[in-house]
Amino acid sequence: MPLSNILRVSRHITFVGMATANLLASDEFLDFTGSVLFKSFLFTI
């Protein structure tokens, strides 16, 4: 695997990690995903 590909992949992983951390930091996102997961869980039963 060329070095440029490794750098590109690591940069992509860092970006995704930062975006995920920003989303997790917001309580609104947690409430939203919690309610969505709970509703989908109820519908699957």
mmCIF file as gemmi writes it, N, C-alpha and C atoms, coordinates in Angstrom:
data_model
loop_
_atom_site.group_PDB
_atom_site.id
_atom_site.type_symbol
_atom_site.label_atom_id
_atom_site.label_alt_id
_atom_site.label_comp_id
_atom_site.label_asym_id
_atom_site.label_entity_id
_atom_site.label_seq_id
_atom_site.pdbx_PDB_ins_code
_atom_site.Cartn_x
_atom_site.Cartn_y
_atom_site.Cartn_z
_atom_site.occupancy
_atom_site.B_iso_or_equiv
_atom_site.pdbx_formal_charge
_atom_site.auth_seq_id
_atom_site.auth_asym_id
_atom_site.pdbx_PDB_model_num
ATOM 1 N N . MET Axp A 1 ? 0.858 -1.196 0 1 0 ? 1 A 1
ATOM 2 C CA . MET Axp A 1 ? 0 0 0 1 0 ? 1 A 1
ATOM 3 C C . MET Axp A 1 ? 0.895 1.247 0 1 0 ? 1 A 1
ATOM 4 N N . PRO Axp A 2 ? 0.728 2.102 -0.997 1 0 ? 2 A 1
ATOM 5 C CA . PRO Axp A 2 ? 1.556 3.316 -1.064 1 0 ? 2 A 1
ATOM 6 C C . PRO Axp A 2 ? 1.335 4.222 0.131 1 0 ? 2 A 1
ATOM 7 N N . LEU Axp A 3 ? 2.345 5.03 0.415 1 0 ? 3 A 1
ATOM 8 C CA . LEU Axp A 3 ? 2.274 5.916 1.577 1 0 ? 3 A 1
ATOM 9 C C . LEU Axp A 3 ? 1.16 6.944 1.429 1 0 ? 3 A 1
ATOM 10 N N . SER Axp A 4 ? 0.928 7.421 0.199 1 0 ? 4 A 1
ATOM 11 C CA . SER Axp A 4 ? -0.114 8.433 -0.012 1 0 ? 4 A 1
ATOM 12 C C . SER Axp A 4 ? -1.491 7.871 0.335 1 0 ? 4 A 1
ATOM 13 N N . ASN Axp A 5 ? -1.715 6.595 0.002 1 0 ? 5 A 1
ATOM 14 C CA . ASN Axp A 5 ? -2.997 5.976 0.34 1 0 ? 5 A 1
ATOM 15 C C . ASN Axp A 5 ? -3.172 5.866 1.845 1 0 ? 5 A 1
ATOM 16 N N . ILE Axp A 6 ? -2.1 5.52 2.549 1 0 ? 6 A 1
ATOM 17 C CA . ILE Axp A 6 ? -2.166 5.396 4.007 1 0 ? 6 A 1
ATOM 18 C C . ILE Axp A 6 ? -2.497 6.747 4.631 1 0 ? 6 A 1
ATOM 19 N N . LEU Axp A 7 ? -1.857 7.807 4.132 1 0 ? 7 A 1
ATOM 20 C CA . LEU Axp A 7 ? -2.131 9.145 4.665 1 0 ? 7 A 1
ATOM 21 C C . LEU Axp A 7 ? -3.575 9.545 4.393 1 0 ? 7 A 1
ATOM 22 N N . ARG Axp A 8 ? -4.058 9.224 3.201 1 0 ? 8 A 1
ATOM 23 C CA . ARG Axp A 8 ? -5.431 9.585 2.849 1 0 ? 8 A 1
ATOM 24 C C . ARG Axp A 8 ? -6.428 8.856 3.749 1 0 ? 8 A 1
ATOM 25 N N . VAL Axp A 9 ? -6.193 7.568 3.968 1 0 ? 9 A 1
ATOM 26 C CA . VAL Axp A 9 ? -7.091 6.773 4.813 1 0 ? 9 A 1
ATOM 27 C C . VAL Axp A 9 ? -7.064 7.276 6.254 1 0 ? 9 A 1
ATOM 28 N N . SER Axp A 10 ? -5.871 7.569 6.766 1 0 ? 10 A 1
ATOM 29 C CA . SER Axp A 10 ? -5.77 8.036 8.152 1 0 ? 10 A 1
ATOM 30 C C . SER Axp A 10 ? -6.442 9.393 8.308 1 0 ? 10 A 1
ATOM 31 N N . ARG Axp A 11 ? -6.312 10.254 7.293 1 0 ? 11 A 1
ATOM 32 C CA . ARG Axp A 11 ? -6.98 11.557 7.349 1 0 ? 11 A 1
ATOM 33 C C . ARG Axp A 11 ? -8.49 11.374 7.346 1 0 ? 11 A 1
ATOM 34 N N . HIS Axp A 12 ? -8.984 10.429 6.526 1 0 ? 12 A 1
ATOM 35 C CA . HIS Axp A 12 ? -10.418 10.155 6.461 1 0 ? 12 A 1
ATOM 36 C C . HIS Axp A 12 ? -10.921 9.636 7.804 1 0 ? 12 A 1
ATOM 37 N N . ILE Axp A 13 ? -10.168 8.725 8.425 1 0 ? 13 A 1
ATOM 38 C CA . ILE Axp A 13 ? -10.554 8.171 9.727 1 0 ? 13 A 1
ATOM 39 C C . ILE Axp A 13 ? -10.588 9.273 10.78 1 0 ? 13 A 1
ATOM 40 N N . THR Axp A 14 ? -9.6 10.171 10.741 1 0 ? 14 A 1
ATOM 41 C CA . THR Axp A 14 ? -9.569 11.278 11.699 1 0 ? 14 A 1
ATOM 42 C C . THR Axp A 14 ? -10.785 12.169 11.521 1 0 ? 14 A 1
ATOM 43 N N . PHE Axp A 15 ? -11.135 12.468 10.263 1 0 ? 15 A 1
ATOM 44 C CA . PHE Axp A 15 ? -12.288 13.327 9.988 1 0 ? 15 A 1
ATOM 45 C C . PHE Axp A 15 ? -13.573 12.688 10.498 1 0 ? 15 A 1
ATOM 46 N N . VAL Axp A 16 ? -13.749 11.404 10.208 1 0 ? 16 A 1
ATOM 47 C CA . VAL Axp A 16 ? -14.95 10.692 10.662 1 0 ? 16 A 1
ATOM 48 C C . VAL Axp A 16 ? -15.007 10.668 12.187 1 0 ? 16 A 1
ATOM 49 N N . GLY Axp A 17 ? -13.852 10.453 12.822 1 0 ? 17 A 1
ATOM 50 C CA . GLY Axp A 17 ? -13.819 10.429 14.28 1 0 ? 17 A 1
ATOM 51 C C . GLY Axp A 17 ? -14.198 11.764 14.88 1 0 ? 17 A 1
ATOM 52 N N . MET Axp A 18 ? -13.693 12.855 14.299 1 0 ? 18 A 1
ATOM 53 C CA . MET Axp A 18 ? -14.024 14.187 14.808 1 0 ? 18 A 1
ATOM 54 C C . MET Axp A 18 ? -15.499 14.494 14.606 1 0 ? 18 A 1
ATOM 55 N N . ALA Axp A 19 ? -16.044 14.123 13.449 1 0 ? 19 A 1
ATOM 56 C CA . ALA Axp A 19 ? -17.457 14.362 13.179 1 0 ? 19 A 1
ATOM 57 C C . ALA Axp A 19 ? -18.325 13.57 14.151 1 0 ? 19 A 1
ATOM 58 N N . THR Axp A 20 ? -17.941 12.316 14.415 1 0 ? 20 A 1
ATOM 59 C CA . THR Axp A 20 ? -18.69 11.491 15.357 1 0 ? 20 A 1
ATOM 60 C C . THR Axp A 20 ? -18.631 12.077 16.759 1 0 ? 20 A 1
ATOM 61 N N . ALA Axp A 21 ? -17.452 12.566 17.158 1 0 ? 21 A 1
ATOM 62 C CA . ALA Axp A 21 ? -17.304 13.161 18.486 1 0 ? 21 A 1
ATOM 63 C C . ALA Axp A 21 ? -18.169 14.407 18.611 1 0 ? 21 A 1
ATOM 64 N N . ASN Axp A 22 ? -18.226 15.225 17.562 1 0 ? 22 A 1
ATOM 65 C CA . ASN Axp A 22 ? -19.059 16.425 17.595 1 0 ? 22 A 1
ATOM 66 C C . ASN Axp A 22 ? -20.532 16.057 17.71 1 0 ? 22 A 1
ATOM 67 N N . LEU Axp A 23 ? -20.947 15.006 16.997 1 0 ? 23 A 1
ATOM 68 C CA . LEU Axp A 23 ? -22.343 14.582 17.07 1 0 ? 23 A 1
ATOM 69 C C . LEU Axp A 23 ? -22.669 14.036 18.455 1 0 ? 23 A 1
ATOM 70 N N . LEU Axp A 24 ? -21.76 13.229 18.997 1 0 ? 24 A 1
ATOM 71 C CA . LEU Axp A 24 ? -21.999 12.651 20.318 1 0 ? 24 A 1
ATOM 72 C C . LEU Axp A 24 ? -21.996 13.719 21.393 1 0 ? 24 A 1
ATOM 73 N N . ALA Axp A 25 ? -21.271 14.828 21.147 1 0 ? 25 A 1
ATOM 74 C CA . ALA Axp A 25 ? -21.192 15.886 22.148 1 0 ? 25 A 1
ATOM 75 C C . ALA Axp A 25 ? -22.516 16.632 22.272 1 0 ? 25 A 1
ATOM 76 N N . SER Axp A 26 ? -23.34 16.595 21.227 1 0 ? 26 A 1
ATOM 77 C CA . SER Axp A 26 ? -24.611 17.321 21.284 1 0 ? 26 A 1
ATOM 78 C C . SER Axp A 26 ? -25.696 16.421 21.866 1 0 ? 26 A 1
ATOM 79 N N . ASP Axp A 27 ? -26.35 16.912 22.907 1 0 ? 27 A 1
ATOM 80 C CA . ASP Axp A 27 ? -27.392 16.121 23.575 1 0 ? 27 A 1
ATOM 81 C C . ASP Axp A 27 ? -28.596 15.909 22.666 1 0 ? 27 A 1
ATOM 82 N N . GLU Axp A 28 ? -28.874 16.878 21.792 1 0 ? 28 A 1
ATOM 83 C CA . GLU Axp A 28 ? -30.019 16.736 20.896 1 0 ? 28 A 1
ATOM 84 C C . GLU Axp A 28 ? -29.85 15.511 20.011 1 0 ? 28 A 1
ATOM 85 N N . PHE Axp A 29 ? -28.624 15.295 19.531 1 0 ? 29 A 1
ATOM 86 C CA . PHE Axp A 29 ? -28.368 14.135 18.679 1 0 ? 29 A 1
ATOM 87 C C . PHE Axp A 29 ? -28.575 12.85 19.465 1 0 ? 29 A 1
ATOM 88 N N . LEU Axp A 30 ? -28.115 12.826 20.713 1 0 ? 30 A 1
ATOM 89 C CA . LEU Axp A 30 ? -28.286 11.634 21.545 1 0 ? 30 A 1
ATOM 90 C C . LEU Axp A 30 ? -29.767 11.368 21.795 1 0 ? 30 A 1
ATOM 91 N N . ASP Axp A 31 ? -30.525 12.421 22.105 1 0 ? 31 A 1
ATOM 92 C CA . ASP Axp A 31 ? -31.959 12.244 22.333 1 0 ? 31 A 1
ATOM 93 C C . ASP Axp A 31 ? -32.643 11.731 21.069 1 0 ? 31 A 1
ATOM 94 N N . PHE Axp A 32 ? -32.251 12.303 19.922 1 0 ? 32 A 1
ATOM 95 C CA . PHE Axp A 32 ? -32.86 11.907 18.65 1 0 ? 32 A 1
ATOM 96 C C . PHE Axp A 32 ? -32.578 10.442 18.338 1 0 ? 32 A 1
ATOM 97 N N . THR Axp A 33 ? -31.316 10.035 18.41 1 0 ? 33 A 1
ATOM 98 C CA . THR Axp A 33 ? -30.979 8.645 18.103 1 0 ? 33 A 1
ATOM 99 C C . THR Axp A 33 ? -31.586 7.701 19.131 1 0 ? 33 A 1
ATOM 100 N N . GLY Axp A 34 ? -31.636 8.133 20.386 1 0 ? 34 A 1
ATOM 101 C CA . GLY Axp A 34 ? -32.228 7.299 21.418 1 0 ? 34 A 1
ATOM 102 C C . GLY Axp A 34 ? -33.691 7.021 21.132 1 0 ? 34 A 1
ATOM 103 N N . SER Axp A 35 ? -34.442 8.067 20.764 1 0 ? 35 A 1
ATOM 104 C CA . SER Axp A 35 ? -35.864 7.889 20.484 1 0 ? 35 A 1
ATOM 105 C C . SER Axp A 35 ? -36.065 7.055 19.224 1 0 ? 35 A 1
ATOM 106 N N . VAL Axp A 36 ? -35.229 7.284 18.212 1 0 ? 36 A 1
ATOM 107 C CA . VAL Axp A 36 ? -35.362 6.518 16.968 1 0 ? 36 A 1
ATOM 108 C C . VAL Axp A 36 ? -35.058 5.044 17.212 1 0 ? 36 A 1
ATOM 109 N N . LEU Axp A 37 ? -33.979 4.768 17.941 1 0 ? 37 A 1
ATOM 110 C CA . LEU Axp A 37 ? -33.634 3.379 18.236 1 0 ? 37 A 1
ATOM 111 C C . LEU Axp A 37 ? -34.715 2.722 19.08 1 0 ? 37 A 1
ATOM 112 N N . PHE Axp A 38 ? -35.263 3.468 20.029 1 0 ? 38 A 1
ATOM 113 C CA . PHE Axp A 38 ? -36.3 2.915 20.895 1 0 ? 38 A 1
ATOM 114 C C . PHE Axp A 38 ? -37.552 2.586 20.087 1 0 ? 38 A 1
ATOM 115 N N . LYS Axp A 39 ? -37.96 3.492 19.176 1 0 ? 39 A 1
ATOM 116 C CA . LYS Axp A 39 ? -39.146 3.248 18.355 1 0 ? 39 A 1
ATOM 117 C C . LYS Axp A 39 ? -38.93 2.067 17.429 1 0 ? 39 A 1
ATOM 118 N N . SER Axp A 40 ? -37.762 2.013 16.781 1 0 ? 40 A 1
ATOM 119 C CA . SER Axp A 40 ? -37.497 0.901 15.868 1 0 ? 40 A 1
ATOM 120 C C . SER Axp A 40 ? -37.43 -0.416 16.648 1 0 ? 40 A 1
ATOM 121 N N . PHE Axp A 41 ? -36.92 -0.353 17.884 1 0 ? 41 A 1
ATOM 122 C CA . PHE Axp A 41 ? -36.869 -1.548 18.723 1 0 ? 41 A 1
ATOM 123 C C . PHE Axp A 41 ? -38.279 -2.014 19.063 1 0 ? 41 A 1
ATOM 124 N N . LEU Axp A 42 ? -39.185 -1.073 19.359 1 0 ? 42 A 1
ATOM 125 C CA . LEU Axp A 42 ? -40.564 -1.44 19.672 1 0 ? 42 A 1
ATOM 126 C C . LEU Axp A 42 ? -41.252 -2.048 18.454 1 0 ? 42 A 1
ATOM 127 N N . PHE Axp A 43 ? -40.986 -1.488 17.266 1 0 ? 43 A 1
ATOM 128 C CA . PHE Axp A 43 ? -41.652 -1.978 16.064 1 0 ? 43 A 1
ATOM 129 C C . PHE Axp A 43 ? -41.161 -3.367 15.665 1 0 ? 43 A 1
ATOM 130 N N . THR Axp A 44 ? -39.932 -3.711 16.031 1 0 ? 44 A 1
ATOM 131 C CA . THR Axp A 44 ? -39.413 -5.018 15.627 1 0 ? 44 A 1
ATOM 132 C C . THR Axp A 44 ? -39.984 -6.132 16.487 1 0 ? 44 A 1
ATOM 133 N N . ILE Axp A 45 ? -40.466 -5.817 17.673 1 0 ? 45 A 1
ATOM 134 C CA . ILE Axp A 45 ? -41.004 -6.857 18.562 1 0 ? 45 A 1
ATOM 135 C C . ILE Axp A 45 ? -42.369 -7.315 18.054 1 0 ? 45 A 1
